[in-house]
Coordinates of C-alpha atoms in Angstrom, one line a residue:
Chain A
X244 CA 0.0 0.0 0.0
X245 CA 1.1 3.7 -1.2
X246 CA -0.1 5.7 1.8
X247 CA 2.3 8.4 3.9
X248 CA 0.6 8.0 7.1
X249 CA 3.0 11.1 8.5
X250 CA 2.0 13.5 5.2
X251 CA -1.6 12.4 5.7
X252 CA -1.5 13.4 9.7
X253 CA 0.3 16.7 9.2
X254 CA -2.0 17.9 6.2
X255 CA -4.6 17.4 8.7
X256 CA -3.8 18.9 11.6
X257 CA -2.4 22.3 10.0
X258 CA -3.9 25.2 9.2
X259 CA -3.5 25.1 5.5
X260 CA -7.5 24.1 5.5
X261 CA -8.7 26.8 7.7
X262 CA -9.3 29.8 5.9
X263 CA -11.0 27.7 3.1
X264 CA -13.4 26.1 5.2
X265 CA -14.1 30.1 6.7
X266 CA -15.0 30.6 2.6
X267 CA -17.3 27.8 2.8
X268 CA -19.0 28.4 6.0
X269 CA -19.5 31.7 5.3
X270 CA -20.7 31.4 1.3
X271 CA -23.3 29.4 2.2
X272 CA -24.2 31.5 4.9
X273 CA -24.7 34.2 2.9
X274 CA -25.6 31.9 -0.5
X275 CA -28.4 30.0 1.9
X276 CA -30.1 33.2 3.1
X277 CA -30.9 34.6 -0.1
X278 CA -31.5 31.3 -1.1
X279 CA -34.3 31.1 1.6
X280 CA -36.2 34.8 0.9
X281 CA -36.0 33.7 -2.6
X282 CA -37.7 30.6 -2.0
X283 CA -40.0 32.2 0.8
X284 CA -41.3 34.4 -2.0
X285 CA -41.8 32.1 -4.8
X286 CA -43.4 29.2 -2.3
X287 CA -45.7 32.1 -1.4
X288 CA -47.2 33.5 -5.2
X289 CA -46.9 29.7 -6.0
X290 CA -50.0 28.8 -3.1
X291 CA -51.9 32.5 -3.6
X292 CA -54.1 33.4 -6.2
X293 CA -51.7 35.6 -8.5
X294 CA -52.0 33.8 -11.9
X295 CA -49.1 35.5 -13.9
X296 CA -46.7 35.2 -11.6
X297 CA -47.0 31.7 -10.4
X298 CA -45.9 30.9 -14.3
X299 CA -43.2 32.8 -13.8
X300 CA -42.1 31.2 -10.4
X301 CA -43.0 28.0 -12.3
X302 CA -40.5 28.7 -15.4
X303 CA -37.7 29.7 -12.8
X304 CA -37.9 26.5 -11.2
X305 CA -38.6 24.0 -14.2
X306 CA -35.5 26.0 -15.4
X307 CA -32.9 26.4 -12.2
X308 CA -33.3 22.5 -11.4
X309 CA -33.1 21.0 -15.2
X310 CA -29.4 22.9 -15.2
X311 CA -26.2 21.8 -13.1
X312 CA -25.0 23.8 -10.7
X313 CA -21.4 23.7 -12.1
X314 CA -23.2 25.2 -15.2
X315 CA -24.5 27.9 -13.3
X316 CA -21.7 29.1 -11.9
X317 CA -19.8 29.2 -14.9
X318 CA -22.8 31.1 -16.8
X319 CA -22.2 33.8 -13.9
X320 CA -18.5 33.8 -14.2
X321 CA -17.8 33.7 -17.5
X322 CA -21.2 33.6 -19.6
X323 CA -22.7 36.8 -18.5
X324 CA -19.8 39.2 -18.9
X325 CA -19.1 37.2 -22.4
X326 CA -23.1 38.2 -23.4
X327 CA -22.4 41.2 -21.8
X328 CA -18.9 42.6 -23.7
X329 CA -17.7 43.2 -20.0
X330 CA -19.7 45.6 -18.8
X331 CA -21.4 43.2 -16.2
X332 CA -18.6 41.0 -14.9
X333 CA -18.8 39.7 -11.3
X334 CA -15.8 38.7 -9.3
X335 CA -15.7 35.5 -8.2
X336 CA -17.0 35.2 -5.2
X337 CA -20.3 37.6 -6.1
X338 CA -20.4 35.4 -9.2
X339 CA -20.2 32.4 -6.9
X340 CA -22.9 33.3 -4.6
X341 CA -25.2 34.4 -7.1
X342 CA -25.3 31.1 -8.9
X343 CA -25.9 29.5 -5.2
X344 CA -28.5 31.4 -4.4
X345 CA -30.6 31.4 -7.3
X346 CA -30.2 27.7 -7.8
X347 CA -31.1 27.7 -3.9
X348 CA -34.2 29.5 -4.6
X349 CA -35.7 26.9 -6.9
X350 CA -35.3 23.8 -4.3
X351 CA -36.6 26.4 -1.5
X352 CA -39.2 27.6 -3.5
X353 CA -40.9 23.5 -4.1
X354 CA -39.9 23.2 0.0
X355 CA -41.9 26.5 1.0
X356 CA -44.4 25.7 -1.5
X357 CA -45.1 22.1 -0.1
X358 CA -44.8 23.2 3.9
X359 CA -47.6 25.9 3.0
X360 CA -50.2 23.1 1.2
X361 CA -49.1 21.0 4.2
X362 CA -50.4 23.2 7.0
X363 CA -54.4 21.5 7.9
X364 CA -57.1 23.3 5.3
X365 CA -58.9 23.5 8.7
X366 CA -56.3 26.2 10.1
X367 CA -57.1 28.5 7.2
X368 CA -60.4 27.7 7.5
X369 CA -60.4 28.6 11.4
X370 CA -58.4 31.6 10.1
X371 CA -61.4 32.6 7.5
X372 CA -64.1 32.0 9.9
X373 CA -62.5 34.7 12.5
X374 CA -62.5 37.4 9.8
X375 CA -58.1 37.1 9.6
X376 CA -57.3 38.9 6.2
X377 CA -54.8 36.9 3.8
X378 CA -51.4 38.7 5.3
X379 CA -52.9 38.1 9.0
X380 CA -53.7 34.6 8.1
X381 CA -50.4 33.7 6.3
X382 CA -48.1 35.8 9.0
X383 CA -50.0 34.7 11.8
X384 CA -50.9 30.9 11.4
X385 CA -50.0 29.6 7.9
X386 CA -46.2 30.4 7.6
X387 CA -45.4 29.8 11.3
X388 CA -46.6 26.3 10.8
X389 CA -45.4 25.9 7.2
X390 CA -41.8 27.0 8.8
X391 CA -41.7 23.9 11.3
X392 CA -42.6 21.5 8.4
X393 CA -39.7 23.3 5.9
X394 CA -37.4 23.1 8.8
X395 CA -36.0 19.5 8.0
X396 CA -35.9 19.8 4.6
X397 CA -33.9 22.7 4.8
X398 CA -31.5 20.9 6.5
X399 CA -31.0 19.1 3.8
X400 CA -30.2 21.5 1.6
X401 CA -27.7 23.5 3.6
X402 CA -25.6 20.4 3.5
X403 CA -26.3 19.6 0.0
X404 CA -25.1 23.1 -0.5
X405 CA -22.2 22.9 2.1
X406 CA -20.5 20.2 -0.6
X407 CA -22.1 22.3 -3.4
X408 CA -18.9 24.7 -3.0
X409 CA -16.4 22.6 -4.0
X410 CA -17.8 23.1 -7.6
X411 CA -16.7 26.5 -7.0
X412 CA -13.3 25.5 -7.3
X413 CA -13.9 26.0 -11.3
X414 CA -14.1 29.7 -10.9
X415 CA -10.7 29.8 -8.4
X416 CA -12.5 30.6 -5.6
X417 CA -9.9 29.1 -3.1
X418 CA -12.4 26.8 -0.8
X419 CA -11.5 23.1 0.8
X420 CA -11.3 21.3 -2.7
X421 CA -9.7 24.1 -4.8
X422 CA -6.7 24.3 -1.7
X423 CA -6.4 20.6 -1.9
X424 CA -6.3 20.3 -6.4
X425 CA -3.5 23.0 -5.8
X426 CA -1.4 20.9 -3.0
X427 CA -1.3 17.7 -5.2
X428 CA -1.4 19.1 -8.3
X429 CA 2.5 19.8 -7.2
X430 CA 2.7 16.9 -4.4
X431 CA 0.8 14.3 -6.4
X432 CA -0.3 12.8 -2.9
X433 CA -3.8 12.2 -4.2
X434 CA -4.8 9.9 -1.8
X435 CA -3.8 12.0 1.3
X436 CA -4.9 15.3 -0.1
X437 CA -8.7 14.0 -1.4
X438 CA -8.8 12.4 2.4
X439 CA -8.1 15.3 4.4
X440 CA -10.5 17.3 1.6
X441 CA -13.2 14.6 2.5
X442 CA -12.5 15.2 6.1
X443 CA -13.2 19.0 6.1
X444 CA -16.8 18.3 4.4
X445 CA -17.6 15.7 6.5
X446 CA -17.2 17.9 9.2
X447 CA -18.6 20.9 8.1
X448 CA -21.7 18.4 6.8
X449 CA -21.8 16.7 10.5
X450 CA -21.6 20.0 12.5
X451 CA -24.3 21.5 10.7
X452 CA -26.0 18.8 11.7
X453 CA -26.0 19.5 15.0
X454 CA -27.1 23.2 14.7
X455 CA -30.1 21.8 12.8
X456 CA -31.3 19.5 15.4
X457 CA -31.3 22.3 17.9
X458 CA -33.1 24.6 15.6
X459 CA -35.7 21.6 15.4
X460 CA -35.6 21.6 19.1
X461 CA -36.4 25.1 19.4
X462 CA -39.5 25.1 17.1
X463 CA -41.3 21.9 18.6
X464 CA -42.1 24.1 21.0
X465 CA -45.8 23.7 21.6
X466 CA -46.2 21.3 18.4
X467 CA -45.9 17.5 20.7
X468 CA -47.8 16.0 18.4
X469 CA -45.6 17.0 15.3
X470 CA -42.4 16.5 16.7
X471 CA -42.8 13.7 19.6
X472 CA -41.6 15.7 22.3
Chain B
X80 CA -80.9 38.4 27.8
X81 CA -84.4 38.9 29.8
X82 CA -86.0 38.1 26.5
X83 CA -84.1 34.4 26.0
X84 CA -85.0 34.1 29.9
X85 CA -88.9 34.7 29.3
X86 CA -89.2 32.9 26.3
X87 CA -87.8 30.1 27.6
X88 CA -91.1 29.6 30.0
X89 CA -93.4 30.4 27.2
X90 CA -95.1 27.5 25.0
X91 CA -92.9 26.6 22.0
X92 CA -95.2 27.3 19.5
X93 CA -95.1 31.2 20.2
X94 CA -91.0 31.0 20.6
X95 CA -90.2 31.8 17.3
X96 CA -92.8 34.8 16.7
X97 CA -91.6 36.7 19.9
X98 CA -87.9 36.6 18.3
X99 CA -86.1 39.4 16.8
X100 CA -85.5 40.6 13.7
X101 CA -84.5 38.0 10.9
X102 CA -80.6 37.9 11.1
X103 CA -79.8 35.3 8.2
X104 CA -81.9 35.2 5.2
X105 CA -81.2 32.2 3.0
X106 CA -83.4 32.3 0.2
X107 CA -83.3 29.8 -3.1
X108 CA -80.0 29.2 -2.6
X109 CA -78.0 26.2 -4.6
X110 CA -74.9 25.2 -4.2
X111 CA -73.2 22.6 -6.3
X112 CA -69.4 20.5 -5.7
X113 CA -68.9 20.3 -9.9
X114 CA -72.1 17.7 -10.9
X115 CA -72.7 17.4 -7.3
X116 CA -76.2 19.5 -6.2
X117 CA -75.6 19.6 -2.9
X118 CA -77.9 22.2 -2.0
X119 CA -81.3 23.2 -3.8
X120 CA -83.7 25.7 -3.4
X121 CA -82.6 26.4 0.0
X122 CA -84.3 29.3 2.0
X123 CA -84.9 29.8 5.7
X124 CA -84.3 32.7 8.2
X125 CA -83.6 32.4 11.2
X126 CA -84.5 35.6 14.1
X127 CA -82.5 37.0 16.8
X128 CA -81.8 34.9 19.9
X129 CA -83.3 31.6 17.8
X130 CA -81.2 28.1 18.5
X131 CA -81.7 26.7 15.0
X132 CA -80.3 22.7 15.3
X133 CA -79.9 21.2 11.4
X134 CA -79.9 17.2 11.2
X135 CA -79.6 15.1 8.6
X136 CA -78.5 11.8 7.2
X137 CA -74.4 12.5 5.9
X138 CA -74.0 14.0 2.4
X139 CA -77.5 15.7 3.2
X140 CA -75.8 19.3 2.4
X141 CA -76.0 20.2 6.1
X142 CA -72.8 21.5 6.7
X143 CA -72.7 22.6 4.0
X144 CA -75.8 24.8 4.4
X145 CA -73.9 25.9 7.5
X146 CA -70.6 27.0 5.9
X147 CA -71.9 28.7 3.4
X148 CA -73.6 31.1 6.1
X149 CA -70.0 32.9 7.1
X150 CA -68.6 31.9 2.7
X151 CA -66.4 29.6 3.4
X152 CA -68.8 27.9 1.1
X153 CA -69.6 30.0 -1.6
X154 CA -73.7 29.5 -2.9
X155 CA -73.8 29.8 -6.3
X156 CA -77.5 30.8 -6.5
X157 CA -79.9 32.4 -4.3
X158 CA -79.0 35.0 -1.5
X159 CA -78.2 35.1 1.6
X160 CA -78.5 38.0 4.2
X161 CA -76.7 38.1 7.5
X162 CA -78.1 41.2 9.6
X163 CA -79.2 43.0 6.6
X164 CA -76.2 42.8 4.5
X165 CA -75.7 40.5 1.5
X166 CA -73.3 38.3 1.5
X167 CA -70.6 38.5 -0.8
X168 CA -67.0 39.2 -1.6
X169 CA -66.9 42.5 -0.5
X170 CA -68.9 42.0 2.6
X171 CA -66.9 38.8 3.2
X172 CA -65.1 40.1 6.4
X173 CA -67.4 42.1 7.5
X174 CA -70.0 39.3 8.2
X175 CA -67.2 37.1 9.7
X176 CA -66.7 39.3 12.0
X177 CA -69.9 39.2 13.5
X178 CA -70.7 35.2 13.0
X179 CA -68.8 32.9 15.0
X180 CA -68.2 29.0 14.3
X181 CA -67.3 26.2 15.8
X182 CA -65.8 23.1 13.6
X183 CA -65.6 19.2 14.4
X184 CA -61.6 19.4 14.2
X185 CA -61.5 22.1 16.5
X186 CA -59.1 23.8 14.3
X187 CA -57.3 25.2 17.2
X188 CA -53.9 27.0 16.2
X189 CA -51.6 24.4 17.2
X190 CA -48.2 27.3 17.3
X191 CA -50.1 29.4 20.2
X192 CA -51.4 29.0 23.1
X193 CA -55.0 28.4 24.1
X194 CA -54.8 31.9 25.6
X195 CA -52.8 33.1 21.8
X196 CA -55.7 31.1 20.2
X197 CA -58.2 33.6 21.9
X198 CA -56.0 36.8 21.6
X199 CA -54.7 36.3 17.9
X200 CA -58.4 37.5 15.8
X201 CA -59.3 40.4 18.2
X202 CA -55.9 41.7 17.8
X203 CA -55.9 41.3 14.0
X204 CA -59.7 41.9 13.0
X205 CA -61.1 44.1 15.8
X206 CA -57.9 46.3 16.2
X207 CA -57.8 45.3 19.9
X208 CA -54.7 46.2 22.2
X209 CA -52.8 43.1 23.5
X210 CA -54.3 43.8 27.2
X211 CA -57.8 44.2 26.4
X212 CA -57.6 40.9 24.5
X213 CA -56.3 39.2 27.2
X214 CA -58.6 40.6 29.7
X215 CA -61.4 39.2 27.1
X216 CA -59.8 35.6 26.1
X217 CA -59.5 35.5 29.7
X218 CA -63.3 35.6 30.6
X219 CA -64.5 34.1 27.7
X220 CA -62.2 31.1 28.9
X221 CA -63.0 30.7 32.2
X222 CA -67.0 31.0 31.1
X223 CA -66.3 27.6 29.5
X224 CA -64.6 26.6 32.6
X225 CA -60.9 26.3 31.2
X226 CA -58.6 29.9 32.7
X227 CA -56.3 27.5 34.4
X228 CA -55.5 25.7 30.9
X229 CA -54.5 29.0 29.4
X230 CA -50.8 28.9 29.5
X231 CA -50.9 25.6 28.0
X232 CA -50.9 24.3 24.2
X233 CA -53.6 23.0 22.4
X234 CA -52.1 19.6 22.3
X235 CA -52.0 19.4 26.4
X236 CA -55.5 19.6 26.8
X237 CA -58.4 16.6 25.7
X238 CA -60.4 17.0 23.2
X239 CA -63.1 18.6 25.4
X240 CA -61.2 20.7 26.6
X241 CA -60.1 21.5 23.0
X242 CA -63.3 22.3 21.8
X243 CA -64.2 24.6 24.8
X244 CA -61.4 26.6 23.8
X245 CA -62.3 26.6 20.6
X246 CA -65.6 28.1 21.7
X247 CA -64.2 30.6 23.8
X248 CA -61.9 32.0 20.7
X249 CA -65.2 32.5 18.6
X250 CA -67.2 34.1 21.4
X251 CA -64.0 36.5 21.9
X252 CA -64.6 38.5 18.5
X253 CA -68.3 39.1 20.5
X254 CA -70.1 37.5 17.6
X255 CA -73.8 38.2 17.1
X256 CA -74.4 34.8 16.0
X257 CA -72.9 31.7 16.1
X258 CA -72.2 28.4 13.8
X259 CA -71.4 24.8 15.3
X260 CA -70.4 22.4 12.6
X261 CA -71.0 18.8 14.6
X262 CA -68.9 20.2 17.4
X263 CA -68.6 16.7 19.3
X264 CA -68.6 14.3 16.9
X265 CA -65.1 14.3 17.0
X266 CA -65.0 13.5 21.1
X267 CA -64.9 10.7 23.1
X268 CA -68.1 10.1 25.3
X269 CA -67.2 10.9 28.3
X270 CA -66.7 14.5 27.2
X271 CA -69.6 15.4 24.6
X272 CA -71.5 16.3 27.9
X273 CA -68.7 19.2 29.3
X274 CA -69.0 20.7 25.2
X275 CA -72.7 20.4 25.1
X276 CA -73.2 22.3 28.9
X277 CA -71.3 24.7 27.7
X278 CA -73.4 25.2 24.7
X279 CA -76.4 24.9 26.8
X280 CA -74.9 28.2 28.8
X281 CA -74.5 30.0 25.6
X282 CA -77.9 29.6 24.3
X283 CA -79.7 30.3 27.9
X284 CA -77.5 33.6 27.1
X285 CA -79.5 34.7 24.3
X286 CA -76.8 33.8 21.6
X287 CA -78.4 33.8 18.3
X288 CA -77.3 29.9 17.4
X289 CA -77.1 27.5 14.3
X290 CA -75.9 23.8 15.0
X291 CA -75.1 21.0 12.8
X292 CA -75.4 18.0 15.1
X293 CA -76.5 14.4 15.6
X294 CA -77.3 14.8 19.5
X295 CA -80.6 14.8 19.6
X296 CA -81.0 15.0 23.6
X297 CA -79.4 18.5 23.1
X298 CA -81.6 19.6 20.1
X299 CA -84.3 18.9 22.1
X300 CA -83.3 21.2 25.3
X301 CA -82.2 23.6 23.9
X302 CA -83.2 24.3 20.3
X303 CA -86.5 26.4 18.8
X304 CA -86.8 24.8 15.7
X305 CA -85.1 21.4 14.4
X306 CA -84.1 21.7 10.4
X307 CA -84.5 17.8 8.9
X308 CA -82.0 17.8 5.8
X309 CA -82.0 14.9 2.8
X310 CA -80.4 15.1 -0.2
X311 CA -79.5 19.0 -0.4
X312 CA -83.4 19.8 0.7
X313 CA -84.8 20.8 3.6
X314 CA -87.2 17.7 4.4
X315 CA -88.9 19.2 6.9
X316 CA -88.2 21.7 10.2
X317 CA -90.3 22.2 13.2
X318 CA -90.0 22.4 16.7
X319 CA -88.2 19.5 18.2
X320 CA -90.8 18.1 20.0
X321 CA -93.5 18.4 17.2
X322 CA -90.1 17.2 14.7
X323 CA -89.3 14.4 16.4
X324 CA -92.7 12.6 18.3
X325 CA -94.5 13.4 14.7
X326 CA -92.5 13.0 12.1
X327 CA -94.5 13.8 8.4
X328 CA -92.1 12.4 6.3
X329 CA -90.4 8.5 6.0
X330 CA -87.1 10.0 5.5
X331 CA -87.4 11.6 8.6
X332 CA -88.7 9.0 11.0
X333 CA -86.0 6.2 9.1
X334 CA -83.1 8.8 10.3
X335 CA -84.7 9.3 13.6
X336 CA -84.5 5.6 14.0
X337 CA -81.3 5.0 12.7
X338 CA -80.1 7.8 15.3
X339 CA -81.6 6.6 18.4
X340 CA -80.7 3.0 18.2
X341 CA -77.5 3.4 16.8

């Protein structure tokens, strides 16, 4: 077996990964909010009664998901300011986030969408029969329920999106996988290097986790039956 | 009040006349769920202070009929009138605010508590501050007998209890009328009698009341006239006494039979 145990220990334990996994943490930070109002608005017009727009919502979704995300990012990067003879040409890391977050905003969109027609037709109902208006009744009793169900999904898709940045590596953002294709590009230790990489995502993925389950903790409040508190 | 109090000692025959004004006016009305007719040629009014009990075999159009008092049915024929206004979309809210209903779920808001439950549509529809509509969700909820379960979710408390609650949020928007949609039919046994007292209170208040229900026991305390239901018609209404030792029609006395052996 071809494996330098030492090489393998030491790329761990320094620091070499810690600024890219800071890139990471705080893309998709940034990346998974806008991700989230955009989805928050299209789940919205897609369960209300505006027509035109919900075929517009529709198109950006149908569209968004049939087209990779590596795709994307390049269409940001290098497509747009091609189209656009320069004049609109994003650095990297605006280009980067931009193709995150609108791809984000398609996924969030179907998850708001179905947390919304998930909330009991008898809540609205309730809601109609006290006299609520649509903005009391969607603010007050609709989205906070719709919320708890999107919760776990969500989840989901922040780690889906935590490994989603390696593909950022195309555009040289320098993140976890783009610092290791530059160590054994000139090492050639591609076992080693791939591992720690794997590493880093596993344990950005896994501590995630972690937050997420307290966030669910925090919103069973109240909800024993949903949650089996 | 004195009036529900006096009229309750009178002979049932006279009950009706010595009401109020007519507060809904359902006249021709049809409603129909794509071929479905599931109401036709409805019309019947019902007065101030009147407790108005509908029956029926299921898919009879009852609550339907009921739900399309406060739109969350909408009649596609016919009018109806609720204290002198027509409804429709513009007057939607308008009339919601001043009919209350009960449902067979409950439909409590599961996020809030049973005190938030009370607060949340006098805050939002009548424009009340956040102390007056505690002050209010706090008497309406310990007139149905539950203050001390106020705190708590709706989850914590048995279905009884649920449904008091329930109650208590309607009464706090101070409705002039009120709708129950088979409001035990979703309990146990043991606690149909701690919703139906607290029913019985309301209606010994005056409360102008329509009910959708299969207790018959209750329809005969408490109500002025019993509405018999088949097949999207009214079949035949009376009071309950007359309604259910005479009945005219063999749809009736089959239901009653079914009902009371069941």
């Amino acid at each position: 077996m071809n494996f330098d145990a030492d090489y393998f220990w030491n790329l761990l334990l320094s620091t070499r990964f810690l600024h890219p996994a800071w890139i990471v943490v705080w893309m998709v930070a940034v990346s998974m909010t806008i991700g989230i109002a955009l989805g928050a608005i299209g789940g919205i017009i897609m369960t209300s009664a505006i027509g035109p727009l919900k075929h517009v919502i529709r198109g950006y979704v149908a569209l968004i998901r049939g087209i990779p995300v590596l795709v994307q990012i390049i269409f940001w990067y290098n497509g747009v300011p091609a189209l656009t003879g320069g004049a609109i040409n994003p650095p990297p890391f605006v280009a980067g986030i931009i193709a995150l977050a609108i791809n984000e905003g398609a996924y969030m969109t179907e998850i708001v969408r179905s947390g919304i027609t998930a909330v009991e037709r008898g809540q609205r109902e309730a809601s109609q029969a006290l006299s609520l208006s649509y903005y009391s009744t969607m603010r007050r009793v609709i989205l906070p329920q719709a919320i708890r169900i999107a919760i776990p999904p969500t989840g989901n898709q922040v780690i889906n999106m935590i490994k989603n940045t390696s593909l950022l590596f195309a555009i040289a953002i320098p993140e976890i996988f783009a610092t290791g294709t530059n160590i054994f590009s000139v090492n050639f230790r591609y076992f080693e290097v791939i591992a720690v990489v794997a590493i880093w995502y596993i344990i950005l993925a896994n501590g995630y986790g972690l937050i997420q389950k307290a966030i669910e903790r925090r919103f069973a409040r109240g909800r024993g039956s949903l949650f089996g508190t | 009040m004195n009036q529900a109090l006096s009229t309750s000692t009178a002979s049932k025959a006279d009950v009706t006349a010595s009401y109020g004004d007519p507060v809904i006016e359902i006249r021709d009305v049809q409603k129909w769920f794509g071929s479905h007719h599931a109401l036709k040629d409805i019309s019947m009014t019902v007065r101030r202070g009147e407790k108005v009990v509908v029956c029926g075999p299921s898919g009879s159009g009852k609550s339907t009929l009921i739900r399309c008092i406060n739109g969350l049915e909408r009649h596609q024929g016919g009018t109806i009138e609720i204290e002198g206004v027509e409804l429709v979309d513009r007057s939607l809210r308008g009339i919601r605010r001043e009919v209350g209903m009960v449902f067979q779920s409950f439909n409590l808001f599961p996020h809030l508590t049973i005190l938030e439950n009370c607060m949340l549509a006098p805050m939002e529809s009548r424009k009340l501050i956040r102390k007056e509509a505690s002050e209010r969700a706090m008497e309406y909820l310990s007139r149905v007998r539950i203050g001390e379960q106020a705190k708590k979710y709706p989850s914590q408390l048995s279905g009884g209890q649920q449904q008091r609650a329930a109650i208590a949020r309607a009464l706090c928007m101070e409705p002039h009328i009120m709708l129950f949609d088979e409001p035990t039919s979703a309990l146990d046994p043991e606690m149909i009698s701690e919703v139906l007292d607290t029913m019985t209170e309301l209606a010994a208040s005056g409360m102008t009341m329509v009910c959708v229900t299969h207790e018959m026991g209750f329809a005969e305390r408490i109500a002025d006239r019993v509405v018999f239901m088949d097949d999207g018609r009214i079949a035949e209404e009376g009071p309950p006494a007359e309604l259910f030792r005479q009945p005219k029609t063999e749809r009736l006395s089959s239901f009653l039979q079914r009902i009371l052996t069941h």
